[in-house]
PDB file of C-alpha atoms in Angstrom:
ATOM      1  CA  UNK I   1      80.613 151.974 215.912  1.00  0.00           C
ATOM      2  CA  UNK I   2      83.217 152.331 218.702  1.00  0.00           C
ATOM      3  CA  UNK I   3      81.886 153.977 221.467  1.00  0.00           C
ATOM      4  CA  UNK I   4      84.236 155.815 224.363  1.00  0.00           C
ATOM      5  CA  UNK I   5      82.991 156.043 227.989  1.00  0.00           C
ATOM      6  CA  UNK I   6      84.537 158.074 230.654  1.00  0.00           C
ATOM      7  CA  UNK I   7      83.222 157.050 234.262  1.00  0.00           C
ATOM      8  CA  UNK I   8      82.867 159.468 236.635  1.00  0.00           C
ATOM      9  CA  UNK I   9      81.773 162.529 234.383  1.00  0.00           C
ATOM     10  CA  UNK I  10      82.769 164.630 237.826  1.00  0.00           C
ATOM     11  CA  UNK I  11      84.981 163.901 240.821  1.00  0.00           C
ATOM     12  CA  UNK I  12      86.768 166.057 243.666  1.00  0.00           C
ATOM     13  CA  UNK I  13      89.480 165.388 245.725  1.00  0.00           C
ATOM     14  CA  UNK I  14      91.426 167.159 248.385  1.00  0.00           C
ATOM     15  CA  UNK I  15      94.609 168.286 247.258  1.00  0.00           C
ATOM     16  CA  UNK I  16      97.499 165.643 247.427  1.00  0.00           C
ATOM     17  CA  UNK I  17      95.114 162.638 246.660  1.00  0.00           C
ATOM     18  CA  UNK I  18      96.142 160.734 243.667  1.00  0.00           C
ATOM     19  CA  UNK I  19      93.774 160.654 241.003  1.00  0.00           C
ATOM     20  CA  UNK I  20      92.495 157.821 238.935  1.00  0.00           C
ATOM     21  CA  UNK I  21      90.732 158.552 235.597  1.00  0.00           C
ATOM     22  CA  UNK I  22      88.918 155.426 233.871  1.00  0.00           C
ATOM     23  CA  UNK I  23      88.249 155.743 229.943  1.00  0.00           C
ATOM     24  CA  UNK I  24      86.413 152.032 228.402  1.00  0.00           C
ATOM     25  CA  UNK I  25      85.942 151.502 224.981  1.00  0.00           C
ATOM     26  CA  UNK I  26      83.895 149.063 223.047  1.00  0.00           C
ATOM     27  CA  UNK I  27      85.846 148.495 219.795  1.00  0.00           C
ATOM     28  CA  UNK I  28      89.931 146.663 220.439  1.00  0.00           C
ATOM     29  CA  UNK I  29      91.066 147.411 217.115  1.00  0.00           C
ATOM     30  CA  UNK I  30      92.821 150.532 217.650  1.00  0.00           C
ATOM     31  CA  UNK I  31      95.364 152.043 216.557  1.00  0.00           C
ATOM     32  CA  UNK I  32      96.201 154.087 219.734  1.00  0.00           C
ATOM     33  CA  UNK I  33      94.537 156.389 222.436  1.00  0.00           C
ATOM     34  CA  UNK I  34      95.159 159.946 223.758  1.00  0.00           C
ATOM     35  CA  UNK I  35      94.995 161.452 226.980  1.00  0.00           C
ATOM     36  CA  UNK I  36      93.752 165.396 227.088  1.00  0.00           C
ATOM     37  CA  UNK I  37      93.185 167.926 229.731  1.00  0.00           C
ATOM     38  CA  UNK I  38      90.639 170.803 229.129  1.00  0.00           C
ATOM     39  CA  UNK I  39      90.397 174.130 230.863  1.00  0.00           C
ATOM     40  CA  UNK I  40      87.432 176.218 230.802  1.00  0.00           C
ATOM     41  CA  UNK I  41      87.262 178.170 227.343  1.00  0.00           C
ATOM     42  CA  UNK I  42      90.221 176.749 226.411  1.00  0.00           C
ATOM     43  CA  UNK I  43      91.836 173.973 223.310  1.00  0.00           C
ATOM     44  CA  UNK I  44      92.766 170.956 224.512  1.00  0.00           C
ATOM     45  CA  UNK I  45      95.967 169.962 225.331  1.00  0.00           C
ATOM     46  CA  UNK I  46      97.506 166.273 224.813  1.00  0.00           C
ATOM     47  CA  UNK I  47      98.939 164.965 227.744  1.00  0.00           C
ATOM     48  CA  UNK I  48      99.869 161.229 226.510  1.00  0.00           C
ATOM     49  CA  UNK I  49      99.431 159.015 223.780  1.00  0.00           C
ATOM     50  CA  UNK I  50      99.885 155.276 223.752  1.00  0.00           C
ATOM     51  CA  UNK I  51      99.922 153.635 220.586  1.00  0.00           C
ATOM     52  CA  UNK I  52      98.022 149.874 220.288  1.00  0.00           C
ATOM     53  CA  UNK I  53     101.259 148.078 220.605  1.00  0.00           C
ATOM     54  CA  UNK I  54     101.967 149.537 224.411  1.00  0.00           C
ATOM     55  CA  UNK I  55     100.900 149.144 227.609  1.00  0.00           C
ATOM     56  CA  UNK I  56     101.529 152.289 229.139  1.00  0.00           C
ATOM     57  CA  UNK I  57     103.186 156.165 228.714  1.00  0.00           C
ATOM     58  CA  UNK I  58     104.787 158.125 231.989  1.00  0.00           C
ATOM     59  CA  UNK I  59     105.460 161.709 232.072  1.00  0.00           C
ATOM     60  CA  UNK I  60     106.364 163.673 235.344  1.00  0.00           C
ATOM     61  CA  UNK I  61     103.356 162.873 237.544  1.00  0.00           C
ATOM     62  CA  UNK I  62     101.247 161.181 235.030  1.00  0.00           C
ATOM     63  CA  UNK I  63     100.959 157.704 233.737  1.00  0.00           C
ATOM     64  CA  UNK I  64      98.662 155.665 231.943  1.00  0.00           C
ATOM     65  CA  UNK I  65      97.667 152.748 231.118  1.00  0.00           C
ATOM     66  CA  UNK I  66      95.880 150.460 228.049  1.00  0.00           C
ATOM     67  CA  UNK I  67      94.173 146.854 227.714  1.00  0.00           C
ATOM     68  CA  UNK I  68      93.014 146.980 224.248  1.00  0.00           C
ATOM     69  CA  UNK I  69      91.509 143.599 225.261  1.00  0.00           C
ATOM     70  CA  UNK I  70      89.377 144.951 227.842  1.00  0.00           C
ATOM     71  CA  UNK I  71      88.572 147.935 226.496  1.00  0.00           C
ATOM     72  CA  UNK I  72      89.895 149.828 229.347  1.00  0.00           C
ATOM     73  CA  UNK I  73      92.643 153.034 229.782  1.00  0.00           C
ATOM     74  CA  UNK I  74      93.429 154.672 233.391  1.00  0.00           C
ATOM     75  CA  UNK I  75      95.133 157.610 234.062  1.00  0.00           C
ATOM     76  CA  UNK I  76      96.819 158.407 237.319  1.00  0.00           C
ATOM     77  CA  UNK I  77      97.732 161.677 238.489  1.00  0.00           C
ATOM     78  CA  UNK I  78     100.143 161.734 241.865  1.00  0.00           C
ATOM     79  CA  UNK I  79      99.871 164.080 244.205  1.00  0.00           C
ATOM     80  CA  UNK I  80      97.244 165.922 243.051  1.00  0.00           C
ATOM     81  CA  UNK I  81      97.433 169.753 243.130  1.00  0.00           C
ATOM     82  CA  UNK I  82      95.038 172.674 242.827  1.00  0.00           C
ATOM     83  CA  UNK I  83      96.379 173.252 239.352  1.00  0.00           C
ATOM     84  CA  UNK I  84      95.259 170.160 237.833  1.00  0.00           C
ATOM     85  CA  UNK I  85      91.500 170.930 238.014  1.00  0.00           C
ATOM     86  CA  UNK I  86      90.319 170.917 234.573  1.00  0.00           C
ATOM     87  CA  UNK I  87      88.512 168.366 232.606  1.00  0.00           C
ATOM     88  CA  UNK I  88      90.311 165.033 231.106  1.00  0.00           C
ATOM     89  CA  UNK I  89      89.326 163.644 227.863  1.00  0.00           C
ATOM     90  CA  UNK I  90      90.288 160.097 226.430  1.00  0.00           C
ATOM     91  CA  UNK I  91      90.091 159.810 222.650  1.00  0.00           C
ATOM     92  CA  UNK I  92      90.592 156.751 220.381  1.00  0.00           C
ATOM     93  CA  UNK I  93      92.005 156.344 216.883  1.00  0.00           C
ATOM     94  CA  UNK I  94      89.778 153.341 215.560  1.00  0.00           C
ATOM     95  CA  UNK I  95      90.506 151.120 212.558  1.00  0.00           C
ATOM     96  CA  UNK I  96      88.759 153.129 210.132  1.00  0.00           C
ATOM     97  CA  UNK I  97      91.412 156.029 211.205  1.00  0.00           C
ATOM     98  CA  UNK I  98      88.778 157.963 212.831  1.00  0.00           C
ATOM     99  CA  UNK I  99      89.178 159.885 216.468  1.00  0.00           C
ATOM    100  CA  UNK I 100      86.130 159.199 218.691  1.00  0.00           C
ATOM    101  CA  UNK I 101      86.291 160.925 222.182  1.00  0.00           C
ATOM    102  CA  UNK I 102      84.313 160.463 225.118  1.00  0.00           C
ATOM    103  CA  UNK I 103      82.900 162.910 227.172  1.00  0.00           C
ATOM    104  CA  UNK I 104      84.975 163.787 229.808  1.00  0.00           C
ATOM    105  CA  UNK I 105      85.415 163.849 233.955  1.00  0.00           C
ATOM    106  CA  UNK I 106      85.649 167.548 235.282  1.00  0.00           C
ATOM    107  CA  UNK I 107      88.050 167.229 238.058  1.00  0.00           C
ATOM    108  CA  UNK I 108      87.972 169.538 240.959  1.00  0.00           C
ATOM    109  CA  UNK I 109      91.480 169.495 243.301  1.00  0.00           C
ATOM    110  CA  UNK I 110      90.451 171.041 246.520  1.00  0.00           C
ATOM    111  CA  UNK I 111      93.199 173.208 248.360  1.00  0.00           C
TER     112      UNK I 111
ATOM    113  CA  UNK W   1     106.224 178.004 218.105  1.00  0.00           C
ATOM    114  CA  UNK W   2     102.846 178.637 217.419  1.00  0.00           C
ATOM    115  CA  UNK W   3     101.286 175.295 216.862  1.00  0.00           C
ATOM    116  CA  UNK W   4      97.570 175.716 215.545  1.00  0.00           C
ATOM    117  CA  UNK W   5      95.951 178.962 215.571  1.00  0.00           C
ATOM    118  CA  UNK W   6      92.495 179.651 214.786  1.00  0.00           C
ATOM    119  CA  UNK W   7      90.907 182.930 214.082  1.00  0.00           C
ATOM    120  CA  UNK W   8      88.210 184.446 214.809  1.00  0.00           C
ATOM    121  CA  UNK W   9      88.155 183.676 218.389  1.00  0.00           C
ATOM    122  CA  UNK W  10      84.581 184.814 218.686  1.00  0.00           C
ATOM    123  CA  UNK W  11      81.662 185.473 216.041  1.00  0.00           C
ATOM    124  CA  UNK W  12      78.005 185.924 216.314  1.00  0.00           C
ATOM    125  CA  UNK W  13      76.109 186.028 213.388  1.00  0.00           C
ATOM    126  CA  UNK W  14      72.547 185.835 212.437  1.00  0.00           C
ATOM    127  CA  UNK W  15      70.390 183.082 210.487  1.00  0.00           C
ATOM    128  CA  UNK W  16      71.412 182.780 206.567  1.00  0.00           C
ATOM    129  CA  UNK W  17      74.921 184.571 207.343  1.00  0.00           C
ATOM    130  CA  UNK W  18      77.998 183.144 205.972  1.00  0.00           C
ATOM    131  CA  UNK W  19      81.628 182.821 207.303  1.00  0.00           C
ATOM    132  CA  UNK W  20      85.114 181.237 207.361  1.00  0.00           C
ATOM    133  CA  UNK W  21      86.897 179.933 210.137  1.00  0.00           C
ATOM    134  CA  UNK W  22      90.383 179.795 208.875  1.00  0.00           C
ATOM    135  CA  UNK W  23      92.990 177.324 210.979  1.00  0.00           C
ATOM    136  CA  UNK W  24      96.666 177.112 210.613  1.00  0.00           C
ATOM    137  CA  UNK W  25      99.423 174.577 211.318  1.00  0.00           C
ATOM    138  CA  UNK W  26     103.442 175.668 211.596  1.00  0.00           C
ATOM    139  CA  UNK W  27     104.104 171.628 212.498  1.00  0.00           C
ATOM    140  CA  UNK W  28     104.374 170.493 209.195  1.00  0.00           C
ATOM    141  CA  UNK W  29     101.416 168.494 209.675  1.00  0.00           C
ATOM    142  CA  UNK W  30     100.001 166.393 207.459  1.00  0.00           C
ATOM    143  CA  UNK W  31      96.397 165.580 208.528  1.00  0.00           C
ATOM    144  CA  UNK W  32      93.985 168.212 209.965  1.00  0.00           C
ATOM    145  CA  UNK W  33      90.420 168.378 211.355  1.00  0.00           C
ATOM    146  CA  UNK W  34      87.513 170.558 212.367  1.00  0.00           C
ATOM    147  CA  UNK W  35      85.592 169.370 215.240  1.00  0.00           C
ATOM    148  CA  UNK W  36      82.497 170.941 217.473  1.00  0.00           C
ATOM    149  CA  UNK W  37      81.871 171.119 220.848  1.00  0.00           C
ATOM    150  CA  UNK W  38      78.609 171.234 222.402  1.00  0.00           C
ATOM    151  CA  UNK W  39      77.356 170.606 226.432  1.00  0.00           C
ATOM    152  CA  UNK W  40      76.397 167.045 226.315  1.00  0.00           C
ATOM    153  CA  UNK W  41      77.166 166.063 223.098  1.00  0.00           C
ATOM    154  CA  UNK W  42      81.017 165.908 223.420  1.00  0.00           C
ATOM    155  CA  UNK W  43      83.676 166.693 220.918  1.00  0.00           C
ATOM    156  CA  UNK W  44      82.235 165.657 216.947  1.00  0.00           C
ATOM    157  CA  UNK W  45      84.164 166.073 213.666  1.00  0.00           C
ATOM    158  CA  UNK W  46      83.012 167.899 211.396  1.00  0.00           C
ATOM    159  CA  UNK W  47      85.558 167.533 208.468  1.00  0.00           C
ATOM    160  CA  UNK W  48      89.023 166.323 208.128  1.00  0.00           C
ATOM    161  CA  UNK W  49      91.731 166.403 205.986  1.00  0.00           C
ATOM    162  CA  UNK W  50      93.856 163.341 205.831  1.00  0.00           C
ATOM    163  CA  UNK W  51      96.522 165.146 203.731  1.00  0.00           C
ATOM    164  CA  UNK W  52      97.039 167.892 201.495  1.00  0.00           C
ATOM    165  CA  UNK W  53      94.661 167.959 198.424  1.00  0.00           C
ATOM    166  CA  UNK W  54      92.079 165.454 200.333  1.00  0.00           C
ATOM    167  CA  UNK W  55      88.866 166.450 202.487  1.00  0.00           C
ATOM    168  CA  UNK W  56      86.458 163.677 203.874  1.00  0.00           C
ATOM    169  CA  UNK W  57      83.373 164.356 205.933  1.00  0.00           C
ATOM    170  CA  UNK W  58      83.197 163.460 209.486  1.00  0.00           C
ATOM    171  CA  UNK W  59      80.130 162.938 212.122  1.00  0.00           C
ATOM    172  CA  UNK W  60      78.286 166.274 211.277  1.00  0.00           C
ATOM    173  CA  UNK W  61      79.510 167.406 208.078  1.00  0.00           C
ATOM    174  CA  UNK W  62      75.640 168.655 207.050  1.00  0.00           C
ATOM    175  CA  UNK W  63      75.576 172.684 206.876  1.00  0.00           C
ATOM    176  CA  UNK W  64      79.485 173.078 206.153  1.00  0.00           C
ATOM    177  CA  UNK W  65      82.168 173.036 203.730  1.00  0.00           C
ATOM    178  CA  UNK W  66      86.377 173.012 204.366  1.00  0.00           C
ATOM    179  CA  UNK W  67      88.896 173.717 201.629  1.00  0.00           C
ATOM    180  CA  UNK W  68      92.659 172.588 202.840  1.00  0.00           C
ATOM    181  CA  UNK W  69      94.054 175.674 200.824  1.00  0.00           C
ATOM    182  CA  UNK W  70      97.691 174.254 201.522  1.00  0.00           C
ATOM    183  CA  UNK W  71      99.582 172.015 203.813  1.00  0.00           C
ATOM    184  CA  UNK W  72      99.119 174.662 206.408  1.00  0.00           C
ATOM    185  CA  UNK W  73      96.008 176.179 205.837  1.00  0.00           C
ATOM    186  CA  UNK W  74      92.350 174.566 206.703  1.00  0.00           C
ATOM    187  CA  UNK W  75      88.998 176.470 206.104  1.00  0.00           C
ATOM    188  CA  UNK W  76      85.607 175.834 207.757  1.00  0.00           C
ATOM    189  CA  UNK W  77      82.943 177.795 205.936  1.00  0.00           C
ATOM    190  CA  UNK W  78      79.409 177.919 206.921  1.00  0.00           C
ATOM    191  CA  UNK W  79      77.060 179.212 203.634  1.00  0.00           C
ATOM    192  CA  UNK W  80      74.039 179.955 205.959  1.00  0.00           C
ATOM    193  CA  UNK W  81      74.433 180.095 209.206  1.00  0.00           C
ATOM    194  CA  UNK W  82      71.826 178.102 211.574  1.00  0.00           C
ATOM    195  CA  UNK W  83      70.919 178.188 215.038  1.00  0.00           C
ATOM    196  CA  UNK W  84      71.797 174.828 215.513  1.00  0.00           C
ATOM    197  CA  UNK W  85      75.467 175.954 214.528  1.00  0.00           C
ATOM    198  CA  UNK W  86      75.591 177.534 217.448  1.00  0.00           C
ATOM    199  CA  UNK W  87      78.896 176.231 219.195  1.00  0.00           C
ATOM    200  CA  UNK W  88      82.414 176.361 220.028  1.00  0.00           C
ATOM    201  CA  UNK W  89      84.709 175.194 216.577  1.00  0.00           C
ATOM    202  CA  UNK W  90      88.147 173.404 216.676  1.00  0.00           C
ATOM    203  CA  UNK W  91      90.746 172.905 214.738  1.00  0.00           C
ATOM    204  CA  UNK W  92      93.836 170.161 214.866  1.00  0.00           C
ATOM    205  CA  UNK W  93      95.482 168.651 213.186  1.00  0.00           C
ATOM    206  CA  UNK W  94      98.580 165.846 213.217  1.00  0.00           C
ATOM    207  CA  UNK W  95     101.254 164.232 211.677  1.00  0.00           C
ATOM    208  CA  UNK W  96      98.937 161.407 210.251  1.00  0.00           C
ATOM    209  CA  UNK W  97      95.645 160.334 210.057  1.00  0.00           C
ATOM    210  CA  UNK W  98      95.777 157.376 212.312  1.00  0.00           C
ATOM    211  CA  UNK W  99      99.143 157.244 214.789  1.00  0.00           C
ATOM    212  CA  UNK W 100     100.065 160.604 215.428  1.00  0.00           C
ATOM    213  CA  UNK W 101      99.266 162.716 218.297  1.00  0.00           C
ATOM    214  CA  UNK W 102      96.583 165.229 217.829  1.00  0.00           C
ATOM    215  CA  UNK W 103      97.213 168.965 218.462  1.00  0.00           C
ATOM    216  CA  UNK W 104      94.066 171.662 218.667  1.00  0.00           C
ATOM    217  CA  UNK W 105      93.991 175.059 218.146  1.00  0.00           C
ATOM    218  CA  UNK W 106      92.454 177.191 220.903  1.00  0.00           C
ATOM    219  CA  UNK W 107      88.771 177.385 219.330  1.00  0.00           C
ATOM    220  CA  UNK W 108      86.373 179.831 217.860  1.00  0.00           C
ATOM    221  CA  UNK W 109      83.269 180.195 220.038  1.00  0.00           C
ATOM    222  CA  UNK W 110      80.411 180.831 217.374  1.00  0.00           C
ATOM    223  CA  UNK W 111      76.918 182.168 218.077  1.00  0.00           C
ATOM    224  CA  UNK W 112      74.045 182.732 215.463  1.00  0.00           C
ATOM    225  CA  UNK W 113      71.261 184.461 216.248  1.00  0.00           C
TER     226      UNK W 113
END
């Protein structure tokens, strides 16, 4: 069963820090991965998707990354601002079709 | 553009109640899901529907029914409410089952007494 790992579940940084968000997952065959933010009592929003056959997916201050054979997605956030305090979810579309998320790092962008 | 809306927003209910959490898509989606969210436990699917006419249970499908009433329309019904229901519901949905970005509704935060 593919399992999805988000490492840390909580960080904080001072505001203009860049921010590096690590998602692992145990199973390669996928079919693609997703990048979400939550805010509190709130849906979540998709921020980027990368399907199996990339390596990464830019937009504004956002980019991430994928080794499908490691196991391993990153996303960076430049320039972090107060606004981007929520919490990040990464979410993986395995072979049998089937989303599986991991739980999630609250981050906290200090003014 | 609305995108997926869920109603009610909030319910509480007590044990052996029944209710419908009705979702809508204006995408033209083809696939959509119901998922729960509970502290510690992450986000877990419920039910999904991979396209119109077809429902398949997810993780926790135990407790719950769906009917995709259209290509817009997908119901989560509860026939007697537990406890253990207790949560906050959402609904997505997406172009297809396995490549296409995933869109959620705002969710329905449910509470049984």
């Amino acid at each position: 069963k593919q399992e999805v790992t988000q490492i840390p579940a909580a960080l904080s940084v001072p505001e203009g820090e860049n921010l590096v968000l690590n998602c692992s997952f145990t199973d390669s065959a996928i079919y693609n991965l997703q990048w979400f933010r939550q805010d509190p009592g709130k849906g979540l929003t998709s921020l980027l998707l990368i399907q199996s056959s990339q390596r990464e997916q830019t937009s504004g201050r956002l980019n991430a990354s994928l080794d499908k054979s490691s196991g391993r997605s990153t996303l960076y956030i430049a320039a972090s601002q107060p606004g981007d305090s929520a919490t990040y979810l990464c979410a993986v579309t395995d072979s049998w079709g089937k989303l599986q998320f991991g739980a999630g790092t609250q981050v906290v962008v200090t003014p | 553009n609305a995108g997926v809306t869920q109603t009610p927003k909030f319910q509480v209910l007590k044990t052996g109640q029944s209710m419908t959490l009705q979702c809508a898509q204006d995408m033209n989606h083809n696939s959509m899901y119901w998922y729960r969210q509970d502290p510690g436990m992450g986000l877990r699917l419920i039910y999904y529907s991979a396209s119109e006419g077809t429902t398949d249970k997810g993780e926790v499908p135990n407790g719950y029914n769906v009917s995709r009433l259209n290509k817009r329309e997908f119901s989560l019904r509860l026939e007697s409410a537990a406890p253990s229901q207790t949560s906050v519901y959402f609904c997505a949905s997406s172009e297809d089952s396995n490549t296409g970005e995933l869109f959620f509704g705002e969710g329905s935060r449910l509470t049984v007494l």
